[in-house]
Short mmCIF file of C-alpha atoms and ligand atoms in Angstrom, two decimals:
data_model
loop_
_atom_site.label_atom_id
_atom_site.label_comp_id
_atom_site.label_asym_id
_atom_site.label_seq_id
_atom_site.Cartn_x
_atom_site.Cartn_y
_atom_site.Cartn_z
CA UNK S 25 140.60 202.14 75.18
CA UNK S 26 137.39 200.17 75.29
CA UNK S 27 136.74 198.35 78.55
CA UNK S 28 134.69 195.23 78.10
CA UNK S 29 133.71 193.01 81.01
CA UNK S 30 133.04 189.61 79.45
CA UNK S 31 133.29 187.46 82.57
CA UNK S 32 129.67 187.45 83.74
CA UNK S 33 129.80 183.74 84.49
CA UNK S 34 132.45 184.48 87.15
CA UNK S 35 130.45 187.29 88.69
CA UNK S 36 128.24 190.16 87.59
CA UNK S 37 128.25 193.86 88.25
CA UNK S 38 125.41 194.71 90.64
CA UNK S 39 122.37 196.25 89.02
CA UNK S 40 121.10 199.66 90.15
CA UNK S 41 117.93 197.92 91.34
CA UNK S 42 119.98 195.58 93.55
CA UNK S 43 122.09 198.39 95.03
CA UNK S 44 119.11 200.65 95.73
CA UNK S 45 117.22 197.80 97.38
CA UNK S 46 119.91 197.16 99.97
CA UNK S 47 120.67 200.70 101.14
CA UNK S 48 117.64 201.22 103.46
CA UNK S 49 118.57 198.02 105.31
CA UNK S 50 122.03 199.39 106.02
CA UNK S 51 121.06 202.97 106.85
CA UNK S 52 117.62 202.79 108.44
CA UNK S 53 116.33 199.33 109.18
CA UNK S 54 119.58 197.93 110.50
CA UNK S 55 118.00 196.08 113.39
CA UNK S 56 118.43 192.39 114.05
CA UNK S 57 115.39 190.65 112.54
CA UNK S 58 115.07 188.58 115.72
CA UNK S 59 114.48 191.67 117.87
CA UNK S 60 111.10 193.04 118.77
CA UNK S 61 111.49 196.82 118.33
CA UNK S 62 110.55 198.43 115.06
CA UNK S 63 113.91 198.62 113.21
CA UNK S 64 114.24 194.90 113.82
CA UNK S 65 110.67 194.15 112.84
CA UNK S 66 111.04 196.16 109.61
CA UNK S 67 114.07 194.03 108.81
CA UNK S 68 112.11 190.88 109.60
CA UNK S 69 109.27 191.92 107.31
CA UNK S 70 111.72 192.66 104.49
CA UNK S 71 113.39 189.30 105.02
CA UNK S 72 110.09 187.47 104.71
CA UNK S 73 109.06 189.51 101.67
CA UNK S 74 112.40 188.59 100.07
CA UNK S 75 111.72 184.93 100.81
CA UNK S 76 108.32 185.15 99.12
CA UNK S 77 109.79 187.00 96.14
CA UNK S 78 112.59 184.45 95.63
CA UNK S 79 110.09 181.59 95.96
CA UNK S 80 107.78 183.17 93.37
CA UNK S 81 110.57 183.22 90.77
CA UNK S 82 110.74 179.42 90.90
CA UNK S 83 107.04 178.61 91.56
CA UNK S 84 107.98 177.52 95.08
CA UNK S 85 106.52 178.43 98.47
CA UNK S 86 108.21 180.93 100.78
CA UNK S 87 108.77 178.32 103.48
CA UNK S 88 110.71 176.21 100.99
CA UNK S 89 113.43 178.89 100.65
CA UNK S 90 116.45 178.94 103.02
CA UNK S 91 118.92 181.82 102.74
CA UNK S 92 122.61 180.87 102.76
CA UNK S 93 125.98 182.60 102.67
CA UNK S 94 126.61 181.70 99.00
CA UNK S 95 125.86 179.24 96.23
CA UNK S 96 128.59 176.95 97.51
CA UNK S 97 126.92 176.69 100.90
CA UNK S 98 123.56 175.90 99.29
CA UNK S 99 125.17 173.09 97.27
CA UNK S 100 126.88 171.73 100.39
CA UNK S 101 123.70 171.80 102.44
CA UNK S 102 121.55 170.17 99.77
CA UNK S 103 123.97 167.29 99.23
CA UNK S 104 124.79 166.72 102.90
CA UNK S 105 121.09 166.77 103.76
CA UNK S 106 120.21 164.17 101.13
CA UNK S 107 123.15 162.03 102.27
CA UNK S 108 122.02 162.10 105.90
CA UNK S 109 118.44 161.24 104.95
CA UNK S 110 119.74 158.44 102.74
CA UNK S 111 122.11 156.80 105.16
CA UNK S 112 119.34 156.48 107.74
CA UNK S 113 117.65 154.13 105.28
CA UNK S 114 120.90 152.38 104.37
CA UNK S 115 121.09 154.23 101.04
CA UNK S 116 124.58 155.48 100.41
CA UNK S 117 124.84 155.86 96.64
CA UNK S 118 124.87 159.28 94.95
CA UNK S 119 124.81 160.07 91.23
CA UNK S 120 126.29 163.22 89.75
CA UNK S 121 128.29 164.26 86.70
CA UNK S 122 132.00 164.68 85.96
CA UNK S 123 131.63 168.38 85.13
CA UNK S 124 129.91 169.78 88.21
CA UNK S 125 131.17 172.86 90.03
CA UNK S 126 133.73 172.14 92.77
CA UNK S 127 131.10 173.08 95.37
CA UNK S 128 129.39 169.83 94.39
CA UNK S 129 132.41 167.67 93.50
CA UNK S 130 134.35 168.43 96.68
CA UNK S 131 131.29 167.81 98.86
CA UNK S 132 130.91 164.45 97.14
CA UNK S 133 134.61 163.73 97.78
CA UNK S 134 133.99 164.30 101.46
CA UNK S 135 131.05 161.89 101.47
CA UNK S 136 133.10 159.32 99.59
CA UNK S 137 135.63 159.35 102.43
CA UNK S 138 132.70 158.63 104.77
CA UNK S 139 131.84 155.52 102.78
CA UNK S 140 129.33 156.83 100.23
CA UNK S 141 129.51 155.36 96.75
CA UNK S 142 129.64 158.12 94.15
CA UNK S 143 128.85 157.64 90.47
CA UNK S 144 130.01 160.52 88.26
CA UNK S 145 128.31 160.23 84.89
CA UNK S 146 130.36 160.89 81.76
CA UNK S 147 129.34 163.95 79.82
CA UNK S 148 128.84 163.78 76.05
CA UNK S 149 131.14 165.78 73.81
CA UNK S 150 128.35 168.37 73.44
CA UNK S 151 128.40 168.98 77.21
CA UNK S 152 125.12 167.28 78.05
CA UNK S 153 124.08 164.22 80.08
CA UNK S 154 120.80 162.51 79.30
CA UNK S 155 117.92 161.44 81.51
CA UNK S 156 118.32 157.90 80.17
CA UNK S 157 121.88 157.78 81.47
CA UNK S 158 120.73 159.02 84.86
CA UNK S 159 117.96 156.38 84.89
CA UNK S 160 120.42 153.62 84.04
CA UNK S 161 122.70 154.62 86.93
CA UNK S 162 119.98 154.64 89.61
CA UNK S 163 120.19 151.68 92.03
CA UNK S 164 118.01 150.57 94.94
CA UNK S 165 120.50 152.27 97.31
CA UNK S 166 120.63 155.60 95.45
CA UNK S 167 119.66 158.48 97.73
CA UNK S 168 120.45 161.50 95.54
CA UNK S 169 120.93 162.63 91.97
CA UNK S 170 122.65 166.01 91.66
CA UNK S 171 123.07 167.43 88.16
CA UNK S 172 123.83 171.07 87.43
CA UNK S 173 121.28 173.11 85.51
CA UNK S 174 123.77 174.96 83.31
CA UNK S 175 127.52 174.46 83.31
CA UNK S 176 129.54 177.44 84.50
CA UNK S 177 132.37 177.01 81.99
CA UNK S 178 130.77 175.89 78.76
CA UNK S 179 127.21 177.03 79.45
CA UNK S 180 125.44 173.87 78.36
CA UNK S 181 121.91 173.32 79.70
CA UNK S 182 120.95 169.89 81.01
CA UNK S 183 117.55 168.20 80.48
CA UNK S 184 116.45 169.04 84.01
CA UNK S 185 112.74 168.29 83.69
CA UNK S 186 113.41 164.84 82.21
CA UNK S 187 116.05 164.00 84.83
CA UNK S 188 113.65 165.20 87.53
CA UNK S 189 110.90 162.97 86.14
CA UNK S 190 113.19 159.92 86.25
CA UNK S 191 114.14 160.65 89.87
CA UNK S 192 110.54 161.22 90.90
CA UNK S 193 109.47 157.94 89.33
CA UNK S 194 112.26 156.06 91.13
CA UNK S 195 111.78 157.86 94.44
CA UNK S 196 115.24 159.43 94.50
CA UNK S 197 115.87 163.04 95.62
CA UNK S 198 116.94 165.39 92.84
CA UNK S 199 119.11 168.45 93.45
CA UNK S 200 120.29 170.89 90.80
CA UNK S 201 123.01 173.53 91.09
CA UNK S 202 121.13 176.29 89.25
CA UNK S 203 123.64 179.03 90.01
CA UNK S 204 124.28 179.78 86.31
CA UNK S 205 120.62 179.39 85.37
CA UNK S 206 118.70 181.38 87.98
CA UNK S 207 117.62 184.75 86.66
CA UNK S 208 118.71 183.74 83.16
CA UNK S 209 116.40 180.81 82.31
CA UNK S 210 112.79 180.04 83.26
CA UNK S 211 112.76 177.66 86.23
CA UNK S 212 109.68 176.00 87.69
CA UNK S 213 110.53 173.56 90.47
CA UNK S 214 107.13 171.88 90.36
CA UNK S 215 106.89 171.45 86.62
CA UNK S 216 110.55 170.36 86.41
CA UNK S 217 110.34 167.89 89.33
CA UNK S 218 113.14 169.58 91.26
CA UNK S 219 113.45 168.68 94.96
CA UNK S 220 116.35 170.98 95.82
CA UNK S 221 117.94 173.87 93.96
CA UNK S 222 120.87 176.21 94.70
CA UNK S 223 121.25 179.82 93.60
CA UNK S 224 123.77 182.62 94.16
CA UNK S 225 122.95 186.34 93.95
CA UNK S 226 126.21 187.51 92.37
CA UNK S 227 125.51 185.56 89.19
CA UNK S 228 122.35 187.57 88.47
CA UNK S 229 123.45 191.15 89.23
CA UNK S 230 123.04 190.84 92.99
CA UNK S 231 125.69 191.07 95.72
CA UNK S 232 128.41 188.52 96.47
CA UNK S 233 128.22 186.42 99.62
CA UNK S 234 124.53 185.53 99.60
CA UNK S 235 122.60 182.64 98.12
CA UNK S 236 119.58 180.47 98.70
CA UNK S 237 118.58 176.85 98.81
CA UNK S 238 115.12 175.73 97.74
CA UNK S 239 114.14 172.48 99.45
CA UNK S 240 110.72 171.02 98.71
CA UNK S 241 108.53 170.91 101.81
CA UNK S 242 108.92 167.64 103.63
CA UNK S 243 112.66 167.44 103.02
CA UNK S 244 114.43 167.74 106.35
CA UNK S 245 117.64 169.70 105.98
CA UNK S 246 120.84 169.05 107.92
CA UNK S 247 122.66 172.10 109.26
CA UNK S 248 125.96 173.03 107.69
CA UNK S 249 126.18 176.00 110.07
CA UNK S 250 125.01 175.38 113.62
CA UNK S 251 123.74 178.27 115.71
CA UNK S 252 120.56 180.13 116.50
CA UNK S 253 117.06 179.50 115.27
CA UNK S 254 117.39 181.51 112.07
CA UNK S 255 116.12 179.97 108.82
CA UNK S 256 113.78 177.72 110.76
CA UNK S 257 116.72 176.35 112.71
CA UNK S 258 118.49 175.11 109.58
CA UNK S 259 121.09 177.84 109.19
CA UNK S 260 122.36 179.70 112.22
CA UNK S 261 123.71 183.24 112.06
CA UNK S 262 122.10 186.66 112.02
CA UNK S 263 120.54 187.11 108.61
CA UNK S 264 122.40 189.21 106.04
CA UNK S 265 119.26 191.32 105.63
CA UNK S 266 120.54 193.97 103.22
CA UNK S 267 122.05 191.43 100.84
CA UNK S 268 119.10 189.08 101.04
CA UNK S 269 116.71 191.93 100.17
CA UNK S 270 119.07 192.94 97.38
CA UNK S 271 119.26 189.38 96.04
CA UNK S 272 115.48 189.16 95.93
CA UNK S 273 115.25 192.49 94.10
CA UNK S 274 117.93 191.43 91.61
CA UNK S 275 116.25 188.10 90.99
CA UNK S 276 112.81 189.62 90.57
CA UNK S 277 114.22 192.14 88.11
CA UNK S 278 116.18 189.50 86.18
CA UNK S 279 113.17 187.19 86.02
CA UNK S 280 110.93 190.01 84.78
CA UNK S 281 113.33 190.49 81.84
CA UNK S 282 114.34 186.90 81.11
CA UNK S 283 112.87 186.69 77.62
CA UNK S 284 113.95 190.17 76.59
CA UNK S 285 117.55 189.70 77.78
CA UNK S 286 117.80 186.16 76.44
CA UNK S 287 116.74 187.30 73.00
CA UNK S 288 119.29 190.12 72.96
CA UNK S 289 122.07 187.97 74.37
CA UNK S 290 121.40 185.04 72.06
CA UNK S 291 121.78 187.28 69.00
CA UNK S 292 125.02 188.76 70.32
CA UNK S 293 126.36 185.38 71.43
CA UNK S 294 125.68 183.84 68.03
CA UNK S 295 127.43 186.75 66.33
CA UNK S 296 130.40 186.15 68.65
CA UNK S 297 130.43 182.42 67.98
CA UNK S 298 130.18 182.94 64.22
CA UNK S 299 133.13 185.34 64.34
CA UNK S 300 135.34 183.11 66.47
CA UNK S 301 134.41 180.07 64.36
CA UNK S 302 136.43 181.67 61.57
CA UNK S 303 139.69 181.27 63.51
CA UNK S 304 141.38 178.15 62.12
CA UNK S 305 142.08 175.17 64.37
CA UNK S 306 139.66 176.23 67.06
CA UNK S 307 136.31 174.87 68.14
CA UNK S 308 133.32 175.90 70.23
CA UNK S 309 132.98 173.96 73.47
CA UNK S 310 129.50 172.67 74.24
CA UNK S 311 126.27 172.42 72.32
CA UNK S 312 125.44 175.30 69.99
CA UNK S 313 121.74 175.40 70.87
CA UNK S 314 121.37 174.04 74.40
CA UNK S 315 123.51 176.67 76.07
CA UNK S 316 122.85 179.72 78.22
CA UNK S 317 122.32 182.83 76.10
CA UNK S 318 125.40 184.62 77.44
CA UNK S 319 128.17 182.05 77.03
CA UNK S 320 130.71 181.38 74.28
CA UNK S 321 133.64 179.07 75.11
CA UNK S 322 136.31 178.06 72.61
CA UNK S 323 139.44 175.96 72.52
CA UNK S 324 142.24 177.07 70.22
CA UNK S 325 145.14 174.79 69.33
CA UNK S 326 148.70 175.86 70.07
CA UNK S 327 147.75 178.51 72.66
CA UNK S 328 148.12 178.93 76.42
CA UNK S 329 144.90 180.29 77.91
CA UNK S 330 146.83 182.32 80.45
CA UNK S 331 148.79 184.27 77.82
CA UNK S 332 145.60 184.88 75.87
CA UNK S 333 143.90 186.37 78.96
CA UNK S 334 146.78 188.73 79.68
CA UNK S 335 146.92 189.98 76.11
CA UNK S 336 143.16 190.45 75.96
CA UNK S 337 143.32 192.34 79.25
CA UNK S 338 145.78 194.71 77.57
CA UNK S 339 143.07 195.33 75.00
CA UNK S 340 140.53 196.05 77.74
CA UNK S 341 138.75 192.71 77.48
CA UNK S 342 138.15 190.84 80.73
CA UNK S 343 137.35 187.18 80.31
CA UNK S 344 138.49 183.81 81.59
CA UNK S 345 140.06 180.51 80.67
CA UNK S 346 139.68 177.05 82.12
CA UNK S 347 143.42 176.74 81.89
CA UNK S 348 146.25 176.05 84.27
CA UNK S 349 147.62 179.02 86.13
CA UNK S 350 144.42 181.04 86.49
CA UNK S 351 142.91 178.35 88.63
CA UNK S 352 146.15 177.98 90.59
CA UNK S 353 146.67 174.39 89.52
CA UNK S 354 148.55 172.79 86.67
CA UNK S 355 145.61 170.67 85.61
CA UNK S 356 143.44 171.90 82.80
CA UNK S 357 139.73 172.40 83.44
CA UNK S 358 137.94 169.22 84.55
CA UNK S 359 134.96 170.40 82.50
CA UNK S 360 136.89 170.46 79.23
CA UNK S 361 138.47 167.08 80.01
CA UNK S 362 135.00 165.73 80.81
CA UNK S 363 133.76 166.61 77.32
CA UNK S 364 136.77 164.84 75.85
CA UNK S 365 139.11 167.70 75.00
CA UNK S 366 142.74 166.51 75.07
CA UNK S 367 144.99 168.14 77.68
CA UNK S 368 146.97 170.28 75.26
CA UNK S 369 143.81 171.73 73.72
CA UNK S 370 142.06 172.20 77.07
CA UNK S 371 144.93 174.52 78.05
CA UNK S 372 143.98 176.87 75.24
CA UNK S 373 140.42 177.64 76.26
CA UNK S 374 138.67 180.97 76.38
CA UNK S 375 135.33 181.71 78.08
CA UNK S 376 133.48 184.87 77.14
CA UNK S 377 130.30 185.53 79.10
CA UNK S 378 128.39 188.61 78.04
CA UNK S 379 125.25 190.41 79.15
CA UNK S 380 122.37 192.18 77.45
CA UNK S 381 124.12 195.53 77.52
CA UNK S 382 126.73 194.48 74.96
CA UNK S 383 126.53 196.08 71.52
CA UNK S 384 127.35 194.52 68.15
CA UNK S 385 130.34 196.84 68.12
CA UNK S 386 131.62 195.30 71.39
CA UNK S 387 131.22 191.83 69.93
CA UNK S 388 133.09 192.77 66.76
CA UNK S 389 135.88 194.30 68.84
CA UNK S 390 136.18 191.04 70.81
CA UNK S 391 136.25 188.96 67.63
CA UNK S 392 138.97 191.14 66.08
CA UNK S 393 141.03 191.15 69.28
CA UNK S 394 140.84 187.39 69.88
CA UNK S 395 141.69 186.68 66.24
CA UNK S 396 144.73 188.93 66.47
CA UNK S 397 145.90 187.55 69.84
CA UNK S 398 145.55 183.92 68.74
CA UNK S 399 147.60 184.62 65.61
CA UNK S 400 150.26 186.52 67.58
CA UNK S 401 150.66 183.79 70.21
CA UNK S 402 150.77 181.03 67.62
CA UNK S 403 153.51 182.84 65.73
CA UNK S 404 155.67 182.72 68.87
CA UNK S 405 154.81 179.18 69.94
CA UNK S 406 157.18 176.23 69.35
CA UNK S 407 154.20 173.95 69.93
CA UNK S 408 152.34 175.61 67.08
CA UNK S 409 155.39 175.29 64.82
CA UNK S 410 155.35 171.53 65.44
CA UNK S 411 151.70 171.45 64.38
CA UNK S 412 152.39 173.45 61.25
CA UNK S 413 155.43 171.29 60.37
CA UNK S 414 153.39 168.16 60.82
CA UNK S 415 155.52 166.98 63.76
CA UNK S 416 152.35 166.83 65.84
CA UNK S 417 148.86 166.02 64.61
CA UNK S 418 146.16 168.70 64.66
CA UNK S 419 143.14 168.03 66.89
CA UNK S 420 140.80 170.40 65.06
CA UNK S 421 140.37 171.10 61.39
CA UNK S 422 141.10 174.42 59.71
C1 LIG Y 9 129.50 180.50 91.00
C2 LIG Y 9 128.99 179.11 91.08
C3 LIG Y 9 128.86 178.44 92.31
C4 LIG Y 9 129.32 179.05 93.59
O1 LIG Y 9 128.56 180.15 94.01
P1 LIG Y 9 129.19 181.12 95.11
O2 LIG Y 9 128.07 181.99 95.52
O3 LIG Y 9 130.28 181.87 94.42
O4 LIG Y 9 129.68 180.26 96.22
C5 LIG Y 9 128.35 177.17 92.32
N1 LIG Y 9 127.96 176.57 91.18
C6 LIG Y 9 128.05 177.18 89.98
C7 LIG Y 9 127.58 176.47 88.77
C8 LIG Y 9 128.58 178.47 89.89
O5 LIG Y 9 128.68 179.05 88.71
#
C-alpha cells in the first residue's frame, strides 16, 4: 500500500540537513553555552551562528532574534510584551482576527480577563482580512495588531505588508504569527513593516519543540519564562543548542529552495484542487490564489470529517480535518466558521498539506481515494439522504 503523509501543516518530517546539523551538538559539543571551557564555547558559537542565520532569512539582525521553546511560546511572548508596553501608556486595546491559531486567541482571552479590550476582525469568505479593515479598527488606545501570515487550516495568505504599513503609520505595534509561512514564503521584516514575528522549526522540516521570536530592536520584551540570563535575559533556561542549530539549518535550507519548492508544490496543489473540485457538493475553503503552495482544504456536504480521516488512513493517506472529534471538542473548526461555513458543512472538512516531494501519481491517488471515500460515506449517511430527498437544502452546488 502507498503511504502518503499529507499533513505537513500539522508537522513536517525532519530533513536530512536538519538531522545532520544537530548531531554534533549532542555527541561532541554538548557543553552548556554559558560555560567557559571549549565544549561550551563551541556550543555558544553555534548558537550565535544560528541566530545570525535565522535573522538573515527574514532580513533582520541577529540581536533581534530570541529563541523559544515553540511557536506557541513566541506568540505568547510577542502578545504579552506588546500588552505590557501598551498598558504602561494606558493603551489596552488589541486587534486580531477571528481565525488565528489558539496560541494567539487563548493569549488574547487571558488579556481580556485582565481588562484588555480585544477586537477580533471578521474574515472574508475567501479567508482574508484587508488592511483597510485593520485601519478602520485602530483606535487611539490600540497597542497591538496581531494578524497571522498564513492560516494553518485553509492556507490563506494575508496582506502583511499593507497591514504593517497601516500599523506603522498609526504608531501601533504589528505582530504576525508566521509559523505556516516561514521557510515557505519570502519574508522581509523591514520591507513588510513587521515589528514582531513568530516561527516554529517543525513546520519547515526542523525539530519539534523549538521556535523563535523576531522583535525589532527597541521593543522591550516581557519574560514568559523567568530564569537565567539566556536570550539577553528575556527567556530563561539553558538553550536547546542542538535543536536551535538544527532549526537554523532547516530554515536556511528551506529559504534557499523557496522558489523551486513553491513552483513544484503549486503545480501539484492545483492538480489536487482541480481533481477534488469535481466531487459534487463540495467546495474549496479559502482563496484559490492567495494561499500557501502546499495547502488544499475542502468541505464536503453530508460527511463527517472524522470518518473520512479514518477511511483515508486505511488507504495510507494521512491528513487532517477541522472537525469535531479530532480536536477533542464537539465544536467545528473556528476557522471554517469564521469564513462563514455553516456548522454542518464545517464538520465535513478535509485538509491536505503536501510537500515538494509529492508526485503527480501521489496526487492522483489522493483524488481517487477521496472521491471514493466521500461517495461511500454519503451512501451510508441519513443526513445525505435528507439532502438528496430535498428534506434539507444543499449548501453547495453540484
Ligand atoms: C503550528 C502552529 C503554531 C504553534 O507552533 P508550535 O511550535 O507547535 O507551538 C502556531 N501558529 C500556527 C499558525 C501554527 O501553524
